[in-house]
mmCIF file of C-alpha atoms in Angstrom:
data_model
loop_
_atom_site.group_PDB
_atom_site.id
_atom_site.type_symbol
_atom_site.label_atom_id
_atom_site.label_comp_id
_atom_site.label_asym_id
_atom_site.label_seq_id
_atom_site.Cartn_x
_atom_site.Cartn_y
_atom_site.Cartn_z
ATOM 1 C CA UNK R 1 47.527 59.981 -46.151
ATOM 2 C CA UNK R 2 51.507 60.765 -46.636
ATOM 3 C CA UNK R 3 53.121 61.634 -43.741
ATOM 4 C CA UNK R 4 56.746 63.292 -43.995
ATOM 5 C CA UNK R 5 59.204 62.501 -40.737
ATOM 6 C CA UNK R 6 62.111 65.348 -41.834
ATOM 7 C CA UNK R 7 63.532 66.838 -45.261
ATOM 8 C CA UNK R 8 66.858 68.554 -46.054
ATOM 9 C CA UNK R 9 68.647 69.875 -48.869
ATOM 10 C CA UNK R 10 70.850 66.792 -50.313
ATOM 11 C CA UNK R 11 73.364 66.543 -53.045
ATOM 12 C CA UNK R 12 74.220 62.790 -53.609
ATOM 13 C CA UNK R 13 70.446 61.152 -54.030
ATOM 14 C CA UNK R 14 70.093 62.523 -57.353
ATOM 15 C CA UNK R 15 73.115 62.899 -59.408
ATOM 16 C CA UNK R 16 73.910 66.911 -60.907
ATOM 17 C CA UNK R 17 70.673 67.862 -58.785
ATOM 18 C CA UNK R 18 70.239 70.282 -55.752
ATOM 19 C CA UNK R 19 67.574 67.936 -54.091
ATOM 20 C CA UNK R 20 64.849 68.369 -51.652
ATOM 21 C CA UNK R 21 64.836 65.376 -49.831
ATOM 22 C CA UNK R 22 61.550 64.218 -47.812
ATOM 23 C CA UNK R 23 61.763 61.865 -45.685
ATOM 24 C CA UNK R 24 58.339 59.553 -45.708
ATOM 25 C CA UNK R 25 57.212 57.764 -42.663
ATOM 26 C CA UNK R 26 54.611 54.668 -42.687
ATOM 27 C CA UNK R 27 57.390 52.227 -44.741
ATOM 28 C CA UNK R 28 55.822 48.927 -45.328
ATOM 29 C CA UNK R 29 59.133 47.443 -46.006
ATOM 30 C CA UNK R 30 60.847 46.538 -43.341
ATOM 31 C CA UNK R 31 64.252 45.536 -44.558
ATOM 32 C CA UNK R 32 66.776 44.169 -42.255
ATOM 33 C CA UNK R 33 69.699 46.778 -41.827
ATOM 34 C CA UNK R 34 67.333 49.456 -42.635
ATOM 35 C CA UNK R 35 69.573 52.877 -41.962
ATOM 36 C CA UNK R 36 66.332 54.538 -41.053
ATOM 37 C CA UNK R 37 63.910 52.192 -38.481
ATOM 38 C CA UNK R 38 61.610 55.481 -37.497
ATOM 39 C CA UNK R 39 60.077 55.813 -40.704
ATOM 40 C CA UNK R 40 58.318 52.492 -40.268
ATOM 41 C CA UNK R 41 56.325 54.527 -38.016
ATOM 42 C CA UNK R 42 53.152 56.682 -39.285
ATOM 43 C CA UNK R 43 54.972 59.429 -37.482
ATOM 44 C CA UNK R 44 55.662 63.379 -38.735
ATOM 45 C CA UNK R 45 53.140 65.686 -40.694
ATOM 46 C CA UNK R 46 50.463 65.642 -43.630
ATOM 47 C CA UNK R 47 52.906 66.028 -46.760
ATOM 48 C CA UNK R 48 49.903 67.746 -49.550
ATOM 49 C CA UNK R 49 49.845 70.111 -52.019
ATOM 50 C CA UNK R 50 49.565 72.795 -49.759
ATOM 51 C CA UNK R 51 53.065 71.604 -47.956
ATOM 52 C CA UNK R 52 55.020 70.878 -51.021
ATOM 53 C CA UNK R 53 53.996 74.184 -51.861
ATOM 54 C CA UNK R 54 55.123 76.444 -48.503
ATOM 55 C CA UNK R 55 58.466 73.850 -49.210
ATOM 56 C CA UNK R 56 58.434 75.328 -52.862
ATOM 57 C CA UNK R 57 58.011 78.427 -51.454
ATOM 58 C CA UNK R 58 60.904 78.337 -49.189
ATOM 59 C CA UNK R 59 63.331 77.049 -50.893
ATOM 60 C CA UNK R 60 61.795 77.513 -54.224
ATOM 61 C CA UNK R 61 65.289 78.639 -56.645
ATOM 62 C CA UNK R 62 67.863 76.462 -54.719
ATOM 63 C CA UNK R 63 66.510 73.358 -55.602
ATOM 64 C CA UNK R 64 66.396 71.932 -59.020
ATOM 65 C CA UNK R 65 64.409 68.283 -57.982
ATOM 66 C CA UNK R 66 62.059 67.091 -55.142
ATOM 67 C CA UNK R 67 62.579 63.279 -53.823
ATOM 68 C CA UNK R 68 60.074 61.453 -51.913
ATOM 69 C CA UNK R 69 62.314 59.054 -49.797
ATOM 70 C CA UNK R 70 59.929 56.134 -49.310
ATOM 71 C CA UNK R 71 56.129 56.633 -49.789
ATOM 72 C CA UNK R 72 55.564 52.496 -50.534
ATOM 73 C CA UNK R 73 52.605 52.309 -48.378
ATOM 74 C CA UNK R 74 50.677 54.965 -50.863
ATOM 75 C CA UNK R 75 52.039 54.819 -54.047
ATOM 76 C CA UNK R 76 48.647 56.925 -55.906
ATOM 77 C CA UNK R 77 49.827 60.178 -53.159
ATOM 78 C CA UNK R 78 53.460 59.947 -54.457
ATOM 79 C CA UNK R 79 52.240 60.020 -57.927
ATOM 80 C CA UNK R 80 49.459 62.613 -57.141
ATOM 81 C CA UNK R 81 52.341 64.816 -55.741
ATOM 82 C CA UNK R 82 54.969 64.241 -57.641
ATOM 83 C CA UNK R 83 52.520 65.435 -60.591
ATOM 84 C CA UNK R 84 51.878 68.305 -59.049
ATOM 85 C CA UNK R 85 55.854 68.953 -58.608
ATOM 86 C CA UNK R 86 56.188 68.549 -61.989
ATOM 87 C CA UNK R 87 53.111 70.982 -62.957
ATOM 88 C CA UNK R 88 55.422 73.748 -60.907
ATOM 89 C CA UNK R 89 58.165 73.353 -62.905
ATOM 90 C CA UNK R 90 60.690 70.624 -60.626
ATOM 91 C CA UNK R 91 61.878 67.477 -61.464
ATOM 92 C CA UNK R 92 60.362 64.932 -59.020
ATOM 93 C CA UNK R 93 62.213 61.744 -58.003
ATOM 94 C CA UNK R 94 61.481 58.662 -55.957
ATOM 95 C CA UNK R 95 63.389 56.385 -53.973
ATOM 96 C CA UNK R 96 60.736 53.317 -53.509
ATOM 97 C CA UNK R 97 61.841 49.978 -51.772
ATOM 98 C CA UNK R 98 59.194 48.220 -54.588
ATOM 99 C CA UNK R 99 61.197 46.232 -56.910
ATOM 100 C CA UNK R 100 58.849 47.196 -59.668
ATOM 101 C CA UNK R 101 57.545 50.139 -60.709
ATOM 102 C CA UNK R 102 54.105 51.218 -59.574
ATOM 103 C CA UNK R 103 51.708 51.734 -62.822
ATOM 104 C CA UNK R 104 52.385 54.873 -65.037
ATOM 105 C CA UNK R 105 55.057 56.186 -62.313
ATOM 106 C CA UNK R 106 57.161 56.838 -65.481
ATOM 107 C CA UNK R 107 55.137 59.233 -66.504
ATOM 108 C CA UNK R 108 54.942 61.096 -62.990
ATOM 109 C CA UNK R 109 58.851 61.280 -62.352
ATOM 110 C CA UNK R 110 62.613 62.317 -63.862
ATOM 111 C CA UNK R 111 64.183 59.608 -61.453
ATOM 112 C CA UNK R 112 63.112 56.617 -59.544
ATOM 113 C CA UNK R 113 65.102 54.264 -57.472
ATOM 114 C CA UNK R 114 64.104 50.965 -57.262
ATOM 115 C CA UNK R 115 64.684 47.781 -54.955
ATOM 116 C CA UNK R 116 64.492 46.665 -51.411
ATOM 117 C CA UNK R 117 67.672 47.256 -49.304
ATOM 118 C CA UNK R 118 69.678 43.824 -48.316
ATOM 119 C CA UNK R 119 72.147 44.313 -45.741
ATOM 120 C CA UNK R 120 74.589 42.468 -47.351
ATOM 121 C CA UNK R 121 74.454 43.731 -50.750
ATOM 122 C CA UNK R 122 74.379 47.751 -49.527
ATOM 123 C CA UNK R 123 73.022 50.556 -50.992
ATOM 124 C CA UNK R 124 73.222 52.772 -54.322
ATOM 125 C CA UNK R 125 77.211 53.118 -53.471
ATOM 126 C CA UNK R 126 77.598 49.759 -53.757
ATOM 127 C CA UNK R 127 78.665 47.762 -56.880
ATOM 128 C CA UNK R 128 76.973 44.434 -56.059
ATOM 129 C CA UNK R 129 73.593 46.205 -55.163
ATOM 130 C CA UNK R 130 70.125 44.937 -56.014
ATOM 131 C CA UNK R 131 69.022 48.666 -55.762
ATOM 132 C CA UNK R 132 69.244 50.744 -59.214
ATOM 133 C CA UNK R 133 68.731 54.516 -59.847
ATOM 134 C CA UNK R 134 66.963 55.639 -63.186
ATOM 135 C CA UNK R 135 66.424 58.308 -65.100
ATOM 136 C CA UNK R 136 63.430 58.530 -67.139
ATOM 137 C CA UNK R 137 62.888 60.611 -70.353
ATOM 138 C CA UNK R 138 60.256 60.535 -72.354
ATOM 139 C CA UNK R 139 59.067 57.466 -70.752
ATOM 140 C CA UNK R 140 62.034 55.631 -71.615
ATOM 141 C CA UNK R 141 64.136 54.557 -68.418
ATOM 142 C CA UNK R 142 68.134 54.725 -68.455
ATOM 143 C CA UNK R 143 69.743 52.627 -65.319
ATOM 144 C CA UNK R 144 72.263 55.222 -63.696
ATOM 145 C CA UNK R 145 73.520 53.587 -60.725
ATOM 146 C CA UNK R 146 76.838 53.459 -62.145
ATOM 147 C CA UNK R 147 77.048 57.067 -61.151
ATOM 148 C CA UNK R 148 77.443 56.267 -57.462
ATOM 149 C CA UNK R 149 80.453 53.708 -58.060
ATOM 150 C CA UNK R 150 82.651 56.662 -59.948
ATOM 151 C CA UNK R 151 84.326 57.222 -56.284
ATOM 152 C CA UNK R 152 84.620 54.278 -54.850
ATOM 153 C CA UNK R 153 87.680 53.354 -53.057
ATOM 154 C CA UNK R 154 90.047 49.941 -52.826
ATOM 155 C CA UNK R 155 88.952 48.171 -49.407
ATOM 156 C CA UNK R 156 92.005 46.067 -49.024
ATOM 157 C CA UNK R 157 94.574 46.790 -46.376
ATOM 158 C CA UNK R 158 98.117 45.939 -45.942
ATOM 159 C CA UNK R 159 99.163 44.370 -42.813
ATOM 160 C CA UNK R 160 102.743 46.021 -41.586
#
């Protein structure tokens, strides 16, 4: 059973999306550095149909794409719900920790995010990440994780 921690409204995850964000406890993963340790934890409430649907409800035309942060430990639920996301009419995107996809997830989602975090190689934002961002149409997946580098800034300092 999928078990949701938190969710908000985000606008970086997915790129030119107005995102509803759910944060999945029960990770598997463990990576060192992980920005969020409580989601290890089987901790929060049942995320089903009925929820995504009172979440639909809610905040139904300010949203334009549902993300399941995490959801590693049940990969079937994800793709059960993100099918059903789809079936009302929202993209549906996933940020997994795999570094593969999960069989026929293509099918089930506009965007998925692959790859384990590593410390030392950062996140999304970072241009010597392991992690990639894709967007999938018509099956076919096109690696967007360039998107998050557009704004990156020069880290070297001057000493005066």
């Amino acid at each position: 059973m999928l078990r949701y921690a938190s969710y908000d409204i985000v606008f970086q995850e997915i790129p030119g999306e107005v995102t509803l964000a759910l944060n999945i406890s029960g990770c598997p993963n463990r990576c060192a550095g992980c920005h969020s340790p409580h989601l290890q934890d089987d901790i929060g409430e049942t995320l089903n149909e009925n929820m995504l649907v009172k979440l639909l409800d809610a905040y139904g035309a300010s949203i334009t794409c549902i993300c399941f942060m995490g959801g590693d430990a049940e990969p079937p639920e994800v793709l059960k719900l993100a099918g059903f996301a789809r079936n009302c009419g929202i993209k549906a995107a996933w940020y997994s920790g795999r570094s593969g996809l999960f069989e026929d997830a293509e099918k089930y989602f506009d965007y998925i995010k692959l790859g384990a975090y590593i410390e030392n190689l950062g996140g999304l934002d970072s241009p010597v990440t392991n992690q990639h961002l894709y967007r999938i149409d018509n099956g076919q997946m096109t690696d967007i994780t360039k998107c998050f580098h557009q704004n990156i800034k020069s880290t070297k300092y001057i000493n005066t």
